[in-house]
Each structure stands twice: as C-alpha cells, then as structure tokens.
Amino acid sequence: MIRDEDADFHPPDPAHPAWAETNYFGFYNAEEHLNVGVYALFRTNLGTVTSSVCINSRRTVTHWEADFCDMRSAIPVPQPRNLRDYRLSNGLHVRCLEPNRVWQIHYDDGQETRIDVRYEALMPGFDIHDPAMDDVRLGLARR
C-alpha cells in the first residue's frame, strides 16, 4: 500500500551505495506541441542527484536529440534532505502539495527556458508489491 509518508525519502540501505529514490514528471503542452520530461534520481548514500529536464517538439530516440535537454549528474543533495520540497542547483524546484497526488514543478535554467506546472495524479498510486492491487493475482484468487 502506498502511504503519504512514501512521498518522503525512505531510509537508505547502507549496504547498497547506489540506493536510489526518484521523481519523474512527464507531460505534454498541447498549445506549444511540446513533450516535457523532468527527472531527478537521488543517491542519498552518495549524497548526489542526477537530474534531467528535456523538452521536445518531435519524436527522438535519445535525450540529447531533444530540442532542449539539461542533463546533470553529481549535483549535491540539498540540505536538509526533503523529497517533498527540494531545489537543485540546475534550477529545478519541486514541491509536493499533496503527498503522492499533487506537485508544483518549477524550472528556470537562468536563460530562456522555464517550466511552471501544477502536476496532478490522475488516479491513486499503484503499488506493484501490494497483492490487493494486483488484478492478475486477484483474478486467480477468485477462481
């Protein structure tokens, strides 16, 4: 079951240096015909974040083919660590307004690229480890 506290950082496993927490926000701007992807991968055991902000008006296979792509690695994890409200040095600011449901995404590269979007979930989160949410298991159990 996904709970509100799952919007926060989970305790990292010290045995796994590459332990990760991620945020991904993908959306389409129909007025400008732009596909947007905002991603942050936190490696809290290493104290780093990998972030990408990609904006594209056409189909591409790789990130670097996009019209705009700001990909950064080894950004220091902001202190205090707060997955519900973080600002990265690349200009990305994410605030969780309702845990696992509503976020405010702001990005400004300091030049001419800006994003200011309220991002809302279309449905409750799906927990792949929760048997009660697994339609296949539920179907087999009913037989």
Coordinates of N, CA and C in Angstrom, one line a residue:
M1 N 0.8 -1.2 0.0 CA 0.0 0.0 0.0 C 0.9 1.2 0.0
I2 N 0.6 2.2 -0.8 CA 1.3 3.4 -0.9 C 0.7 4.4 0.1
R3 N 1.5 4.9 1.0 CA 1.1 5.8 2.1 C 1.6 7.2 1.8
D4 N 1.1 8.2 2.5 CA 1.5 9.6 2.4 C 3.0 9.7 2.7
E5 N 3.5 9.0 3.7 CA 4.9 9.1 4.0 C 5.9 8.5 2.9
D6 N 5.3 7.8 1.9 CA 6.1 7.4 0.8 C 6.5 8.5 -0.1
A7 N 6.0 9.7 0.1 CA 6.4 10.9 -0.6 C 7.7 11.4 -0.1
D8 N 8.2 10.9 1.1 CA 9.4 11.3 1.7 C 10.5 10.3 1.3
F9 N 11.8 10.7 1.6 CA 12.9 9.8 1.5 C 12.7 8.6 2.4
H10 N 13.0 7.4 1.8 CA 12.9 6.2 2.7 C 14.3 6.0 3.3
P11 N 14.4 5.3 4.4 CA 15.8 5.0 4.9 C 16.6 4.2 3.9
P12 N 17.8 4.7 3.5 CA 18.6 4.0 2.5 C 19.2 2.8 3.1
D13 N 19.4 1.8 2.3 CA 20.2 0.6 2.7 C 21.7 0.9 2.7
P14 N 22.3 0.9 3.8 CA 23.8 1.3 3.8 C 24.6 0.3 3.0
A15 N 24.1 -0.9 2.8 CA 24.9 -1.9 2.1 C 24.9 -1.7 0.6
H16 N 24.0 -0.8 0.2 CA 23.9 -0.5 -1.3 C 24.2 1.0 -1.6
P17 N 25.5 1.3 -1.9 CA 25.8 2.7 -2.2 C 25.0 3.4 -3.3
A18 N 24.5 2.6 -4.2 CA 23.7 3.1 -5.3 C 22.2 3.2 -5.0
W19 N 21.8 3.0 -3.8 CA 20.4 3.1 -3.4 C 19.8 4.4 -4.0
A20 N 18.6 4.3 -4.5 CA 18.0 5.5 -5.2 C 16.6 5.7 -4.9
E21 N 16.2 7.0 -4.9 CA 14.8 7.5 -4.8 C 14.7 8.3 -6.1
T22 N 13.5 8.3 -6.7 CA 13.4 9.0 -8.0 C 12.0 9.8 -8.0
N23 N 12.1 10.9 -8.8 CA 10.9 11.6 -9.2 C 10.9 11.7 -10.7
Y24 N 9.7 11.4 -11.3 CA 9.6 11.6 -12.8 C 8.3 12.3 -13.0
F25 N 8.3 13.4 -13.8 CA 7.1 14.1 -14.2 C 7.1 14.3 -15.7
G26 N 6.2 13.6 -16.4 CA 6.1 13.7 -17.8 C 4.8 14.4 -18.2
F27 N 4.8 15.3 -19.1 CA 3.6 15.9 -19.5 C 3.7 16.5 -20.9
Y28 N 2.6 16.8 -21.5 CA 2.6 17.4 -22.9 C 1.9 18.7 -22.9
N29 N 2.5 19.7 -23.5 CA 2.0 21.1 -23.6 C 1.3 21.1 -25.0
A30 N 0.0 20.9 -25.0 CA -0.8 20.9 -26.3 C -0.7 22.2 -27.1
E31 N -0.7 23.3 -26.4 CA -0.6 24.6 -27.1 C 0.7 24.8 -27.9
E32 N 1.8 24.3 -27.3 CA 3.1 24.5 -27.9 C 3.6 23.2 -28.6
H33 N 2.8 22.1 -28.5 CA 3.2 20.8 -29.1 C 4.6 20.4 -28.5
L34 N 4.7 20.4 -27.2 CA 5.9 20.1 -26.6 C 5.7 18.9 -25.6
N35 N 6.6 17.9 -25.7 CA 6.6 16.8 -24.7 C 7.7 17.2 -23.7
V36 N 7.4 17.1 -22.4 CA 8.3 17.5 -21.4 C 8.6 16.4 -20.4
G37 N 9.8 16.1 -20.1 CA 10.2 15.1 -19.1 C 11.1 15.8 -18.0
V38 N 10.7 15.7 -16.8 CA 11.5 16.2 -15.6 C 11.8 15.0 -14.7
Y39 N 13.1 14.8 -14.5 CA 13.5 13.6 -13.7 C 14.6 14.0 -12.7
A40 N 14.5 13.4 -11.5 CA 15.5 13.5 -10.5 C 15.8 12.2 -9.9
L41 N 17.0 11.7 -9.9 CA 17.4 10.5 -9.2 C 18.4 10.8 -8.1
F42 N 17.9 10.5 -6.9 CA 18.7 10.8 -5.7 C 19.4 9.6 -5.2
R43 N 20.7 9.7 -5.1 CA 21.5 8.6 -4.5 C 22.0 9.2 -3.1
T44 N 21.1 9.0 -2.1 CA 21.3 9.6 -0.8 C 22.6 9.0 -0.1
N45 N 22.9 7.8 -0.3 CA 24.1 7.2 0.3 C 25.4 7.9 -0.3
L46 N 25.3 8.4 -1.5 CA 26.4 9.0 -2.2 C 26.3 10.6 -2.0
G47 N 25.1 11.0 -1.6 CA 24.9 12.5 -1.5 C 24.8 13.2 -2.8
T48 N 24.4 12.5 -3.9 CA 24.3 13.1 -5.2 C 22.9 12.9 -5.8
V49 N 22.6 13.8 -6.8 CA 21.4 13.8 -7.6 C 21.8 13.8 -9.0
T50 N 21.1 13.0 -9.9 CA 21.2 13.1 -11.3 C 19.9 13.7 -11.7
S51 N 19.9 14.7 -12.6 CA 18.7 15.4 -13.0 C 18.7 15.6 -14.5
S52 N 17.5 15.4 -15.1 CA 17.3 15.8 -16.5 C 16.0 16.5 -16.7
V53 N 16.1 17.6 -17.5 CA 14.9 18.3 -17.9 C 15.0 18.3 -19.5
C54 N 14.1 17.6 -20.1 CA 14.1 17.5 -21.6 C 12.8 18.0 -22.1
I55 N 12.9 18.8 -23.2 CA 11.7 19.4 -23.9 C 11.9 19.1 -25.4
N56 N 10.8 18.6 -26.0 CA 10.9 18.2 -27.4 C 9.7 18.4 -28.1
S57 N 9.8 18.8 -29.4 CA 8.7 19.0 -30.3 C 8.5 17.9 -31.3
R58 N 9.3 16.9 -31.3 CA 9.3 15.8 -32.2 C 9.7 14.5 -31.6
R59 N 9.5 13.4 -32.3 CA 9.9 12.1 -31.8 C 11.5 12.0 -31.9
T60 N 12.1 11.5 -30.8 CA 13.5 11.3 -30.8 C 13.7 9.9 -30.0
V61 N 14.9 9.4 -30.2 CA 15.3 8.1 -29.6 C 16.1 8.4 -28.3
T62 N 16.9 9.4 -28.3 CA 17.8 9.7 -27.2 C 17.6 11.1 -26.7
H63 N 17.9 11.2 -25.4 CA 17.7 12.5 -24.7 C 18.4 13.7 -25.5
W64 N 19.7 13.4 -25.9 CA 20.5 14.5 -26.4 C 20.0 15.0 -27.8
E65 N 19.0 14.3 -28.4 CA 18.4 14.7 -29.7 C 17.2 15.7 -29.4
A66 N 16.8 15.9 -28.2 CA 15.7 16.8 -27.8 C 16.0 18.2 -28.2
D67 N 15.0 19.0 -28.4 CA 15.1 20.4 -28.7 C 15.9 21.1 -27.5
F68 N 15.6 20.7 -26.3 CA 16.2 21.2 -25.1 C 16.5 20.1 -24.1
C69 N 17.7 19.9 -23.6 CA 18.0 18.9 -22.7 C 19.0 19.4 -21.7
D70 N 18.7 19.5 -20.5 CA 19.6 19.8 -19.4 C 19.8 18.6 -18.5
M71 N 20.9 17.9 -18.8 CA 21.2 16.7 -18.1 C 22.4 16.9 -17.2
R72 N 22.3 16.7 -15.9 CA 23.4 16.9 -14.9 C 23.5 15.7 -14.0
S73 N 24.7 15.4 -13.6 CA 25.0 14.4 -12.6 C 25.8 14.9 -11.5
A74 N 25.8 14.2 -10.4 CA 26.6 14.6 -9.3 C 26.3 15.9 -8.7
I75 N 25.0 16.3 -8.8 CA 24.5 17.5 -8.1 C 24.4 17.1 -6.6
P76 N 24.9 18.0 -5.7 CA 24.8 17.7 -4.3 C 23.3 17.6 -3.9
V77 N 23.0 16.6 -3.1 CA 21.6 16.5 -2.5 C 21.5 17.7 -1.6
P78 N 20.4 18.5 -1.8 CA 20.2 19.7 -1.0 C 19.9 19.3 0.5
Q79 N 20.4 20.2 1.4 CA 20.2 20.0 2.8 C 19.3 21.1 3.3
P80 N 18.3 20.8 4.2 CA 18.1 19.4 4.7 C 17.4 18.6 3.6
R81 N 17.6 17.3 3.7 CA 17.0 16.4 2.7 C 15.5 16.3 2.8
N82 N 14.8 16.7 1.7 CA 13.4 16.8 1.8 C 12.8 16.5 0.4
L83 N 12.3 15.3 0.2 CA 11.8 14.9 -1.1 C 10.5 15.6 -1.5
R84 N 9.9 16.2 -0.4 CA 8.6 17.0 -0.7 C 8.8 18.4 -1.1
D85 N 10.1 18.9 -0.9 CA 10.4 20.3 -1.3 C 11.9 20.4 -1.5
Y86 N 12.3 20.3 -2.7 CA 13.8 20.4 -3.0 C 14.1 21.4 -4.1
R87 N 15.2 22.0 -4.0 CA 15.7 22.9 -5.1 C 17.1 22.4 -5.4
L88 N 17.3 22.2 -6.7 CA 18.6 21.7 -7.2 C 19.3 22.9 -7.9
S89 N 20.7 22.7 -7.9 CA 21.5 23.8 -8.5 C 21.3 24.0 -10.0
N90 N 20.6 23.1 -10.7 CA 20.3 23.3 -12.1 C 19.0 24.2 -12.3
G91 N 18.4 24.6 -11.2 CA 17.2 25.5 -11.4 C 15.9 24.8 -11.2
L92 N 15.9 23.5 -10.9 CA 14.7 22.7 -10.7 C 14.3 22.8 -9.2
H93 N 13.0 23.1 -9.0 CA 12.4 23.2 -7.7 C 11.1 22.4 -7.7
V94 N 11.0 21.4 -6.9 CA 9.8 20.5 -6.8 C 9.2 20.6 -5.4
R95 N 7.9 20.9 -5.3 CA 7.2 20.9 -4.1 C 6.0 19.9 -4.2
C96 N 5.9 19.1 -3.2 CA 4.8 18.2 -3.1 C 3.7 18.9 -2.3
L97 N 2.6 19.1 -2.9 CA 1.5 19.9 -2.2 C 0.5 18.9 -1.5
E98 N 0.3 17.7 -2.1 CA -0.5 16.6 -1.5 C 0.3 15.4 -1.8
P99 N 0.7 14.7 -0.7 CA 1.6 13.5 -0.9 C 1.1 12.5 -2.0
N100 N 2.0 12.2 -2.9 CA 1.7 11.3 -4.0 C 0.6 11.6 -4.9
R101 N 0.1 12.9 -4.9 CA -1.0 13.3 -5.7 C -0.8 14.6 -6.4
V102 N -0.3 15.6 -5.8 CA -0.1 16.9 -6.4 C 1.2 17.5 -6.1
W103 N 1.9 18.0 -7.2 CA 3.2 18.7 -7.1 C 3.2 20.0 -7.8
Q104 N 4.1 20.9 -7.4 CA 4.4 22.1 -8.2 C 5.8 21.9 -8.7
I105 N 5.9 22.0 -10.0 CA 7.2 21.9 -10.7 C 7.6 23.2 -11.2
H106 N 8.8 23.7 -10.8 CA 9.3 24.9 -11.3 C 10.7 24.7 -11.8
Y107 N 11.1 25.2 -13.0 CA 12.4 25.1 -13.5 C 12.7 26.4 -14.2
D108 N 14.0 26.8 -14.0 CA 14.4 28.0 -14.7 C 15.9 27.8 -14.9
D109 N 16.3 27.7 -16.2 CA 17.8 27.5 -16.5 C 18.6 28.8 -16.4
G110 N 18.0 29.9 -16.1 CA 18.7 31.1 -16.0 C 18.9 31.8 -17.3
Q111 N 18.4 31.2 -18.4 CA 18.4 31.8 -19.7 C 17.0 32.0 -20.2
E112 N 16.5 31.2 -21.0 CA 15.2 31.4 -21.6 C 14.2 30.2 -21.4
T113 N 14.7 29.2 -20.7 CA 13.8 28.0 -20.5 C 13.2 28.0 -19.1
R114 N 11.9 28.0 -19.1 CA 11.2 28.0 -17.8 C 10.0 27.0 -17.8
I115 N 9.8 26.4 -16.7 CA 8.6 25.5 -16.5 C 8.0 25.9 -15.2
D116 N 6.7 26.0 -15.2 CA 5.9 26.3 -14.0 C 4.6 25.5 -14.2
V117 N 4.5 24.4 -13.6 CA 3.4 23.5 -13.8 C 2.9 22.9 -12.5
R118 N 1.6 22.8 -12.3 CA 1.0 22.1 -11.3 C 0.7 20.7 -11.8
Y119 N 1.3 19.7 -11.2 CA 1.2 18.3 -11.7 C 0.3 17.5 -10.8
E120 N -0.8 16.9 -11.4 CA -1.8 16.2 -10.5 C -1.9 14.8 -11.0
A121 N -1.9 13.8 -10.1 CA -2.1 12.4 -10.4 C -3.5 12.2 -11.0
L122 N -3.7 11.3 -11.9 CA -5.0 11.0 -12.5 C -5.7 10.0 -11.7
M123 N -5.0 9.2 -10.9 CA -5.5 8.1 -10.1 C -4.6 7.8 -8.9
P124 N -5.1 7.1 -7.9 CA -4.2 6.7 -6.8 C -3.0 6.0 -7.3
G125 N -1.9 6.1 -6.6 CA -0.7 5.3 -6.9 C -0.9 3.8 -6.9
F126 N -0.1 3.1 -7.8 CA -0.2 1.7 -7.9 C 1.0 1.1 -7.2
D127 N 0.8 0.2 -6.3 CA 1.9 -0.5 -5.6 C 2.1 -1.8 -6.2
I128 N 3.2 -2.1 -6.9 CA 3.4 -3.3 -7.6 C 3.6 -4.5 -6.6
H129 N 3.9 -4.1 -5.3 CA 4.2 -5.2 -4.3 C 3.0 -5.4 -3.4
D130 N 1.9 -4.8 -3.7 CA 0.6 -5.0 -2.9 C -0.3 -6.0 -3.6
P131 N -0.4 -7.2 -3.1 CA -1.2 -8.2 -3.7 C -2.7 -7.8 -3.9
A132 N -3.2 -6.9 -3.0 CA -4.6 -6.4 -3.1 C -4.8 -5.5 -4.4
M133 N -3.7 -5.0 -4.9 CA -3.8 -4.2 -6.1 C -3.4 -4.9 -7.4
D134 N -3.1 -6.2 -7.3 CA -2.6 -7.0 -8.5 C -3.9 -7.7 -9.1
D135 N -4.3 -7.2 -10.2 CA -5.5 -7.7 -10.9 C -5.3 -9.2 -11.3
V136 N -4.1 -9.6 -11.7 CA -3.9 -10.9 -12.1 C -4.0 -11.9 -10.8
R137 N -3.4 -11.5 -9.7 CA -3.5 -12.3 -8.5 C -4.9 -12.4 -8.0
L138 N -5.6 -11.2 -8.1 CA -7.0 -11.2 -7.6 C -7.9 -12.1 -8.5
G139 N -7.6 -12.0 -9.8 CA -8.4 -12.9 -10.7 C -8.2 -14.4 -10.4
L140 N -6.9 -14.7 -10.2 CA -6.6 -16.1 -9.9 C -7.2 -16.6 -8.6
A141 N -7.2 -15.7 -7.6 CA -7.8 -16.0 -6.3 C -9.3 -16.2 -6.3
R142 N -9.9 -15.5 -7.3 CA -11.4 -15.6 -7.4 C -11.9 -16.9 -8.0
R143 N -11.0 -17.6 -8.7 CA -11.3 -18.8 -9.5 C -11.6 -20.0 -8.6

